[in-house]
Coordinates of C-alpha atoms in Angstrom, one line a residue:
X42 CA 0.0 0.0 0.0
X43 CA 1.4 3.5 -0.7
X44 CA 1.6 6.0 1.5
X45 CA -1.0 8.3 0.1
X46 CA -3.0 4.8 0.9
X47 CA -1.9 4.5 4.0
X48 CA -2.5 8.3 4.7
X49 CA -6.1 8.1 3.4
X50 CA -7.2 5.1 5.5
X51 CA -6.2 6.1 8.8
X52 CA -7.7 9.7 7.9
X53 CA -11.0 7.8 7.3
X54 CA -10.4 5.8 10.7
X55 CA -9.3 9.3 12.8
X56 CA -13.1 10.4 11.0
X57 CA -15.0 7.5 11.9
X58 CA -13.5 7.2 15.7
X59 CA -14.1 11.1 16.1
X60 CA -17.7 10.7 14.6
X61 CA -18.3 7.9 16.6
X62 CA -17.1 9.8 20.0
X63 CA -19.5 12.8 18.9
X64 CA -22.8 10.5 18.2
X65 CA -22.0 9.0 22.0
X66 CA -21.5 12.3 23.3
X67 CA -24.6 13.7 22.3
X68 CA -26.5 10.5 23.4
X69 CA -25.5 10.9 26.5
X70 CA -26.3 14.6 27.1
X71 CA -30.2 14.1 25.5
X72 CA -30.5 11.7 27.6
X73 CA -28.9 13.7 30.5
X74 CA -31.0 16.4 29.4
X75 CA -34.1 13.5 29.5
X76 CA -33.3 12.7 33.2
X77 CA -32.7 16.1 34.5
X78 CA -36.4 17.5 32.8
X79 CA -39.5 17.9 34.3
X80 CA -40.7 15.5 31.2
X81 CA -39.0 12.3 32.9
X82 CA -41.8 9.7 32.9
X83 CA -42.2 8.9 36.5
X84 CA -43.3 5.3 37.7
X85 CA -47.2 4.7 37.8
X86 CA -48.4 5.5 41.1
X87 CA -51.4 4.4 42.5
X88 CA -53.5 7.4 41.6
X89 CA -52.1 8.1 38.2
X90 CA -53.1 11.7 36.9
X91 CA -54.9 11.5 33.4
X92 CA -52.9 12.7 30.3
X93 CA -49.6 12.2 31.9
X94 CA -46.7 9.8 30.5
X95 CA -45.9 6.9 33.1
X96 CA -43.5 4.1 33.1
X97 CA -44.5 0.8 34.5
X98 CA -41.3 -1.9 35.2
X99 CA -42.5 -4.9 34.8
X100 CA -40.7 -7.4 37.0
X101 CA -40.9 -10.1 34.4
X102 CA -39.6 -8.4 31.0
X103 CA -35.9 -8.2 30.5
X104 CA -34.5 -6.1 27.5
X105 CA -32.1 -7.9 25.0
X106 CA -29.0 -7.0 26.9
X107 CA -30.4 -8.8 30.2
X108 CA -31.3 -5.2 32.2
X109 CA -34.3 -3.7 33.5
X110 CA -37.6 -3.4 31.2
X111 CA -40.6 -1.0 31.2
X112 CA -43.8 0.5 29.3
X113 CA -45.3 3.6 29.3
X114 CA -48.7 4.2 29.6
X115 CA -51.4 7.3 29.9
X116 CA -54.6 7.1 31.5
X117 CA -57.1 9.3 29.2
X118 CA -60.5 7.9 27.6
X119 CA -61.4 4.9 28.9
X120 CA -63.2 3.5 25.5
X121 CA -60.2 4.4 23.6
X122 CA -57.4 2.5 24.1
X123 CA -54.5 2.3 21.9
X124 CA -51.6 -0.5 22.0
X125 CA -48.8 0.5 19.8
X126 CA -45.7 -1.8 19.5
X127 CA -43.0 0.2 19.4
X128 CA -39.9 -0.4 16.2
X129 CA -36.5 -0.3 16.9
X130 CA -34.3 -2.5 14.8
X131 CA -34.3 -6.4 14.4
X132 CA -31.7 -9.1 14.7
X133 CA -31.6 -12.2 12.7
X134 CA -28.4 -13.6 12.9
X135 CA -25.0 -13.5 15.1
X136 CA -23.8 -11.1 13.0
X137 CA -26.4 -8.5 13.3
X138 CA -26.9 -9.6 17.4
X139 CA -24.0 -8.5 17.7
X140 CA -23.8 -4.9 16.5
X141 CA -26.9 -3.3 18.7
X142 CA -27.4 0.9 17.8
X143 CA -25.6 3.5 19.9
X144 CA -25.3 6.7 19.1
X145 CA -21.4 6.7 18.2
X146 CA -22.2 4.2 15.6
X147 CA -25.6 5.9 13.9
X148 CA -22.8 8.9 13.7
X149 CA -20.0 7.1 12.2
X150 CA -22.3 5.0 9.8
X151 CA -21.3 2.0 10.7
X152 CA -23.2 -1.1 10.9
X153 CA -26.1 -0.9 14.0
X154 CA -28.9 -3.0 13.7
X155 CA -31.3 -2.7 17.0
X156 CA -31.8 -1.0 20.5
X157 CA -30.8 -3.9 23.0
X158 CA -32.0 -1.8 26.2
X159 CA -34.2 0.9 27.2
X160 CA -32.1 3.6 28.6
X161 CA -33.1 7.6 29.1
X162 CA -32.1 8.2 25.5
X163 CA -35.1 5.9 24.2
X164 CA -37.9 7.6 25.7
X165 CA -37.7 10.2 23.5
X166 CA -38.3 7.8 20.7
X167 CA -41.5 5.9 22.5
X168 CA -43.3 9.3 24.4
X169 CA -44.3 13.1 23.7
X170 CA -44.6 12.6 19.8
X171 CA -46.4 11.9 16.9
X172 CA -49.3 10.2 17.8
X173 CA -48.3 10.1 21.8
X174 CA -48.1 13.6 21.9
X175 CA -49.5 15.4 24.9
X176 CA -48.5 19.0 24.5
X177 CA -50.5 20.0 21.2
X178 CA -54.5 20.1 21.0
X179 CA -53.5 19.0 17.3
X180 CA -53.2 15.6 17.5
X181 CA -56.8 13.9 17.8
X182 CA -55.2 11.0 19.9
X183 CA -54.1 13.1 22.4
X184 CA -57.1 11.9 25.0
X185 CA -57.1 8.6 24.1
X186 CA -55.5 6.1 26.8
X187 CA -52.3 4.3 25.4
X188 CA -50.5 1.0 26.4
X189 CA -46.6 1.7 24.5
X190 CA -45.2 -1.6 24.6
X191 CA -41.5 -0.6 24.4
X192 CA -38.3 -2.7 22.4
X193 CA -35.3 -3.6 22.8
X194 CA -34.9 -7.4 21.9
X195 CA -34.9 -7.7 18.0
X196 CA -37.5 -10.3 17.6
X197 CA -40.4 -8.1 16.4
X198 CA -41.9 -8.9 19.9
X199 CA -42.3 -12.3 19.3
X200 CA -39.2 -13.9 20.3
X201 CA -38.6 -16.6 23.3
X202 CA -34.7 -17.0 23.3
X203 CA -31.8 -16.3 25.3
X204 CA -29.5 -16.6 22.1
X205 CA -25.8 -16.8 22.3
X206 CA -23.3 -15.1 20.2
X207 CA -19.9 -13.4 19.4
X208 CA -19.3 -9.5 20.6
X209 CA -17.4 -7.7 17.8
X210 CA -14.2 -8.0 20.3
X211 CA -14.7 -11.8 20.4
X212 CA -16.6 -11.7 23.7
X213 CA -18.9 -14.6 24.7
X214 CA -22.5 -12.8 25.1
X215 CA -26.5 -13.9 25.1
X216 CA -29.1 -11.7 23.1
X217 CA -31.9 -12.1 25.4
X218 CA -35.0 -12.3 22.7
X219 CA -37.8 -12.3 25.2
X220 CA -40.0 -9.2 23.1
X221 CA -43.2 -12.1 23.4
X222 CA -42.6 -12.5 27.2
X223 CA -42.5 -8.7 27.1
X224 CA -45.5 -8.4 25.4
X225 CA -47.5 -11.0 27.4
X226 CA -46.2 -8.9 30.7
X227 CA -47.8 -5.4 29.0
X228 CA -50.9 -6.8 27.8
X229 CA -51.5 -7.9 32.3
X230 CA -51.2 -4.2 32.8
X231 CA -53.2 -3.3 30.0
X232 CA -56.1 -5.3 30.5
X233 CA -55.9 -4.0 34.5
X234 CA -55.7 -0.6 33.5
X235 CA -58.2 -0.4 31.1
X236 CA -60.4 -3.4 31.1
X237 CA -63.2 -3.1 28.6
X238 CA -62.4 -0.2 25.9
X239 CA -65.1 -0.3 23.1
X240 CA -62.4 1.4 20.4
X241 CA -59.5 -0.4 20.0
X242 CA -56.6 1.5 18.2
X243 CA -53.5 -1.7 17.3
X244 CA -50.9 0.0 16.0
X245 CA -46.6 -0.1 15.9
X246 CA -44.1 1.8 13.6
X247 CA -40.9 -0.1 11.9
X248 CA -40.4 -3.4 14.1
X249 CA -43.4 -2.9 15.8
X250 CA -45.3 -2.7 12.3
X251 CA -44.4 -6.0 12.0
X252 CA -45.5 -6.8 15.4
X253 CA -49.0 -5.3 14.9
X254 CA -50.5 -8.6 12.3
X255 CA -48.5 -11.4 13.9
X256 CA -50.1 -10.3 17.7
X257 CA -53.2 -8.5 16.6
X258 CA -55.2 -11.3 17.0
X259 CA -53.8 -12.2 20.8
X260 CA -54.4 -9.0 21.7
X261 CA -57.9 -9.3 21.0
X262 CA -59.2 -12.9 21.9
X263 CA -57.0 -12.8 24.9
X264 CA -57.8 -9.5 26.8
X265 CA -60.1 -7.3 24.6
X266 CA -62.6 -10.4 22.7
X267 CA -65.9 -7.8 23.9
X268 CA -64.2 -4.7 21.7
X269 CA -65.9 -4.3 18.2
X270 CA -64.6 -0.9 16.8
X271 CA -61.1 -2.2 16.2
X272 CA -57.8 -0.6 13.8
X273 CA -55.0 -2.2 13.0
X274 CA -52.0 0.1 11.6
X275 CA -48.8 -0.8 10.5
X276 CA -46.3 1.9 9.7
X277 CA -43.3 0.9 7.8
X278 CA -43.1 -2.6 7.6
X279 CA -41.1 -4.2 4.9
X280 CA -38.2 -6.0 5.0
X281 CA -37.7 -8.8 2.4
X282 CA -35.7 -11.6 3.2
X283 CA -35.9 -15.4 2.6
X284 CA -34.8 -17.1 5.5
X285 CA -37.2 -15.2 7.6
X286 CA -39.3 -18.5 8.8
X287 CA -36.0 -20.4 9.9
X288 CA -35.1 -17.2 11.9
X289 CA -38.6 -17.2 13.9
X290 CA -38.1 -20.8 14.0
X291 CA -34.9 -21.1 15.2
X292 CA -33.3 -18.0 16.2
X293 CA -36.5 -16.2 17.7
X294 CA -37.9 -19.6 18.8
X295 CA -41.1 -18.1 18.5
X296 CA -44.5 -20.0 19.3
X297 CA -45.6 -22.4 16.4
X298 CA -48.6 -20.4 15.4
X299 CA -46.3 -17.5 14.5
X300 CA -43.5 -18.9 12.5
X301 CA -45.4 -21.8 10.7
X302 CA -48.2 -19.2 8.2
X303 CA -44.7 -17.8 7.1
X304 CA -44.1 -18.9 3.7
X305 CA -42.2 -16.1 1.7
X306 CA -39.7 -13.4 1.9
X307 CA -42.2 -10.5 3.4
X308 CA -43.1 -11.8 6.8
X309 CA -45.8 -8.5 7.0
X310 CA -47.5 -10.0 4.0
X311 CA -47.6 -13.6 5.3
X312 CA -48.5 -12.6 8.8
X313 CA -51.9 -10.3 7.6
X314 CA -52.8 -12.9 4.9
X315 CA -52.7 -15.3 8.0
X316 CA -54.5 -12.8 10.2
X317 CA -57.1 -12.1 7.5
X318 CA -58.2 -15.9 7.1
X319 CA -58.7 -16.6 10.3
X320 CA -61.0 -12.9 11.3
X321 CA -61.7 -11.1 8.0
X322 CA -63.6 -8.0 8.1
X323 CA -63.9 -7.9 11.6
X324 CA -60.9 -5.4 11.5
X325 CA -59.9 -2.5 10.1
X326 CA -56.6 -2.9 8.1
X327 CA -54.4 0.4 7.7
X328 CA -50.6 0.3 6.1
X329 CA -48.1 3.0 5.4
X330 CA -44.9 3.8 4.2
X331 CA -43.0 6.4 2.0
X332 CA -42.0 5.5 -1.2
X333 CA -38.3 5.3 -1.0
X334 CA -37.8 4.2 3.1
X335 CA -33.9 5.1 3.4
X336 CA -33.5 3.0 6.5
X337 CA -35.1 0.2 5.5
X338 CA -33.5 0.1 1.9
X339 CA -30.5 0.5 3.8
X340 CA -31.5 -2.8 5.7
X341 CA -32.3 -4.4 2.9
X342 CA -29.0 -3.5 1.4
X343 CA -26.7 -5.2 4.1
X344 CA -29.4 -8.6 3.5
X345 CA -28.7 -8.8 0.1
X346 CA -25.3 -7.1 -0.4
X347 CA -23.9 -7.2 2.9
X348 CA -23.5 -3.1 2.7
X349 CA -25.5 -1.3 5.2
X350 CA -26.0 2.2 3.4
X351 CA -28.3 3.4 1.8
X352 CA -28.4 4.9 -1.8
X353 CA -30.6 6.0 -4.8
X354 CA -30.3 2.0 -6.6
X355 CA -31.7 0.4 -3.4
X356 CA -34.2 2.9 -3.1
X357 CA -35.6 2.1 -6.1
X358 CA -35.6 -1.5 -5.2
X359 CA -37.2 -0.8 -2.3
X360 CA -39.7 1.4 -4.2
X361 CA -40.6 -1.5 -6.5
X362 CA -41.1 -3.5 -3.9
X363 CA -43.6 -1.7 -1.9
X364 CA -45.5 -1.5 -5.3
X365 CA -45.9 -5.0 -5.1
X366 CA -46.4 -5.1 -1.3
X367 CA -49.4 -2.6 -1.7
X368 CA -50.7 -4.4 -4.3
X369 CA -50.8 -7.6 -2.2
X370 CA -51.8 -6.2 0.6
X371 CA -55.4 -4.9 -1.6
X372 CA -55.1 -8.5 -3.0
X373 CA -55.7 -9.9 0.9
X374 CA -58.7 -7.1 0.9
X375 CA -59.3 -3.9 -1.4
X376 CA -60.7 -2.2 2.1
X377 CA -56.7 -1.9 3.3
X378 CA -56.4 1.6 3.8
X379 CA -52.7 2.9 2.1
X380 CA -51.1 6.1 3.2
X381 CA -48.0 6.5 1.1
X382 CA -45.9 9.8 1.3
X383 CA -42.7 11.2 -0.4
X384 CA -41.5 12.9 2.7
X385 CA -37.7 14.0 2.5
X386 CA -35.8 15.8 5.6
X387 CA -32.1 17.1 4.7
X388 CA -29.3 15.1 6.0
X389 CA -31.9 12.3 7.2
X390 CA -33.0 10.9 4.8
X391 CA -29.9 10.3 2.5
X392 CA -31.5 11.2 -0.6
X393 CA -34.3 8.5 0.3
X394 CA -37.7 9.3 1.8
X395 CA -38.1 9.3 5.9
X396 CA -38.4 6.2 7.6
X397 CA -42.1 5.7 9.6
X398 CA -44.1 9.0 10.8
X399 CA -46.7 8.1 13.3
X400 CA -44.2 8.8 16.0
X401 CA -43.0 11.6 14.4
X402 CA -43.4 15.1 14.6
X403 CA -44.4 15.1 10.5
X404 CA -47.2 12.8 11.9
X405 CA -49.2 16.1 12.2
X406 CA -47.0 18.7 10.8
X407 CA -46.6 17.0 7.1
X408 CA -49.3 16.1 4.3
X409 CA -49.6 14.0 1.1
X410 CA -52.3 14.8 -1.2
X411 CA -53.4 17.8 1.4
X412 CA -54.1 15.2 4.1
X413 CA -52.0 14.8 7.2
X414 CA -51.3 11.2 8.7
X415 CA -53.2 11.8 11.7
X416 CA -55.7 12.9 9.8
X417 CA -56.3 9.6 7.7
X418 CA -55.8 8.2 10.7
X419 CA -58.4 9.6 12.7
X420 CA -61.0 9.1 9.8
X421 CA -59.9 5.9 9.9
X422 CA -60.5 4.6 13.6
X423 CA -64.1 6.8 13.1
X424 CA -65.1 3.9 10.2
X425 CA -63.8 6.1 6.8
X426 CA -60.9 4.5 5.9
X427 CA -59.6 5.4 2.2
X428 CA -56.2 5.9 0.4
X429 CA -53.7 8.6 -0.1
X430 CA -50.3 8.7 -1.9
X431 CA -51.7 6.3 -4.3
X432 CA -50.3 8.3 -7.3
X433 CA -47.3 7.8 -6.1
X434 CA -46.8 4.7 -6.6
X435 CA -47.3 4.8 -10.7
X436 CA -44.4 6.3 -11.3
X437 CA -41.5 4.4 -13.5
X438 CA -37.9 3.7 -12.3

């Protein structure tokens, strides 16, 4: 190697190390910041004030790096309760177990793949926007009472593993997939906080999205069978990828009943067709996405590729894809409501389109075709479900 070489590649190491110090650094002070604020969730007491963020430890959950585990939840109208599964990254095989997000490494750009614990950081990303906004009269969820099952175990809250692996510095370590025993453990407080909700609002954004067909129907039989104005809403939840049954099979070790309907290589898809057969109209089905997802392009990159970036050719693939995904999902019913956006924010979104919105602050602030997502989705959950974006999605490569 020459010494201009040589001079290049540790210039791009000095870059990557100071980027990665930076991203840590202003982790840390956020969720400083988070800790210090008068917004700090506070642990449910026994006379919970309504409209107010709580977290509830659940003594049985453990996050994906074996520490504590909690949910948040707000007491508000007691016939309107959503339970929204909250995204965060997914793991499917010791490579990926083994590089969870920090902030240094979303910085640097270097491979991170999910959250593996809940620390002050994350409650910025599960409370106080978007849809769980409390602060603005604006969002027409704002009274509604809300169950936010948190994540940090890479299993699309299904898994039931404690699943050994190599550290990137060779270390022995266990990836603790236990996002269904999570799960199980929120939906006992759910059901105790609010116990007989005639709207029921299902919903989750990235891994949760997958999450919402593959539990929707547990969440119902099991602890709400009496509700009858139910929504399901997945936002942003496409990943292909072929071995996805062997990893819920054998990674995940999730329950038969979730890994067996899988068949292809878009576990949403298979889980909804599944979900469909088995209760038809008696939900509401509701999907969204922007057209060219740069995180999840970037995902599906590093499947196919092994690169985890993002550019303009894999954002095209994934844009072809979702064109079929819509397509299938109207196949399963024509009454699935779409809302597809081309929402861009400099420096975010790499050239692609953003990456979910219902727990964003463009969940209000932004519209497609003059309509705002919590718009649609209000219309929705009141019994008018239709489609936006739609034109969209005829455009050519």
């Amino acid at each position: 190697m020459g010494l201009k070489n040589k001079l290049n590649k540790n210039n791009i190491k000095r870059g990557i190390v100071f980027a990665s110090k930076v991203g840590d650094f202003v982790e840390n002070r956020l969720g400083k910041a988070v800790e210090d604020s008068r917004f700090k969730a506070q642990d449910l007491p026994e006379d919970p004030e309504k409209l107010t963020w709580y977290r509830v430890p659940l003594e049985k959950g453990l996050s994906g790096d074996g520490s504590e585990y909690y949910i948040y939840v707000k007491i508000g109208d007691p016939d309107k309760l959503c339970v929204f599964f909250s995204g965060g990254g997914v793991a499917w095989n010791e490579y990926t177990a083994a590089r969870p997000v920090t902030g240094g490494k979303v910085a640097a750009g270097l491979p991170n793949y999910y959250w593996n614990n809940l620390r002050p950081f994350t409650q910025i990303m599960n409370i106080n926007v978007g849809i769980t906004d409390i602060f603005t009269d604006k969002n027409p969820f704002k009274e509604w009472s809300f169950v936010v099952i948190t994540y940090a175990t890479g299993d699309f809250h299904i898994g039931n593993n404690d699943y050994p692996y190599k550290s990137e510095t060779g270390e022995d370590e266990v990836l603790h997939f236990h996002g269904y025993v999570n799960f199980l453990e929120s939906m006992k407080v759910a059901k105790k906080l609010f116990p007989k909700p005639s709207t029921l609002l299902i919903a989750g954004n990235s891994a949760g999205a997958f999450a919402v067909p593959a539990l929707a129907g547990e969440v119902v039989d099991d602890y709400y069978p009496k509700a009858r104005n139910i929504t399901l809403f997945s936002d942003s939840g496409q990943l292909l990828y072929k071995h996805w049954r062997k990893t819920a099979r054998n990674i995940w070790m999730c329950k038969d009943s979730l890994w067996k309907p899988i068949h292809g290589d878009n576990i949403t898809l298979e889980w909804y067709k599944d979900l469909y057969q088995r209760y038809g109209d008696r939900f509401r089905y509701l999907y969204s996405s922007s057209s060219h997802d740069y995180l999840l392009s970037a995902y599906y990159n590093d499947i196919v590729n092994k690169k985890y970036k993002t550019d303009w050719d894999v954002q095209e693939e994934y844009y072809g894809q979702l064109k079929e995904m819509v397509s299938q999902l109207k196949a399963i019913t024509p009454s699935f409501g779409m809302f597809i956006d081309d929402w861009k924010i400099p420096l975010i979104t790499m050239g692609g389109t953003v990456h979910t919105s219902v727990r964003e602050p463009h969940f209000l602030l932004f519209t497609q075709d003059g309509i705002s997502m919590a718009t649609w989705l209000k219309d929705a959950v009141e019994g008018k479900v239709y489609d936006v974006g739609m034109e969209l999605l005829k455009k050519e490569k």
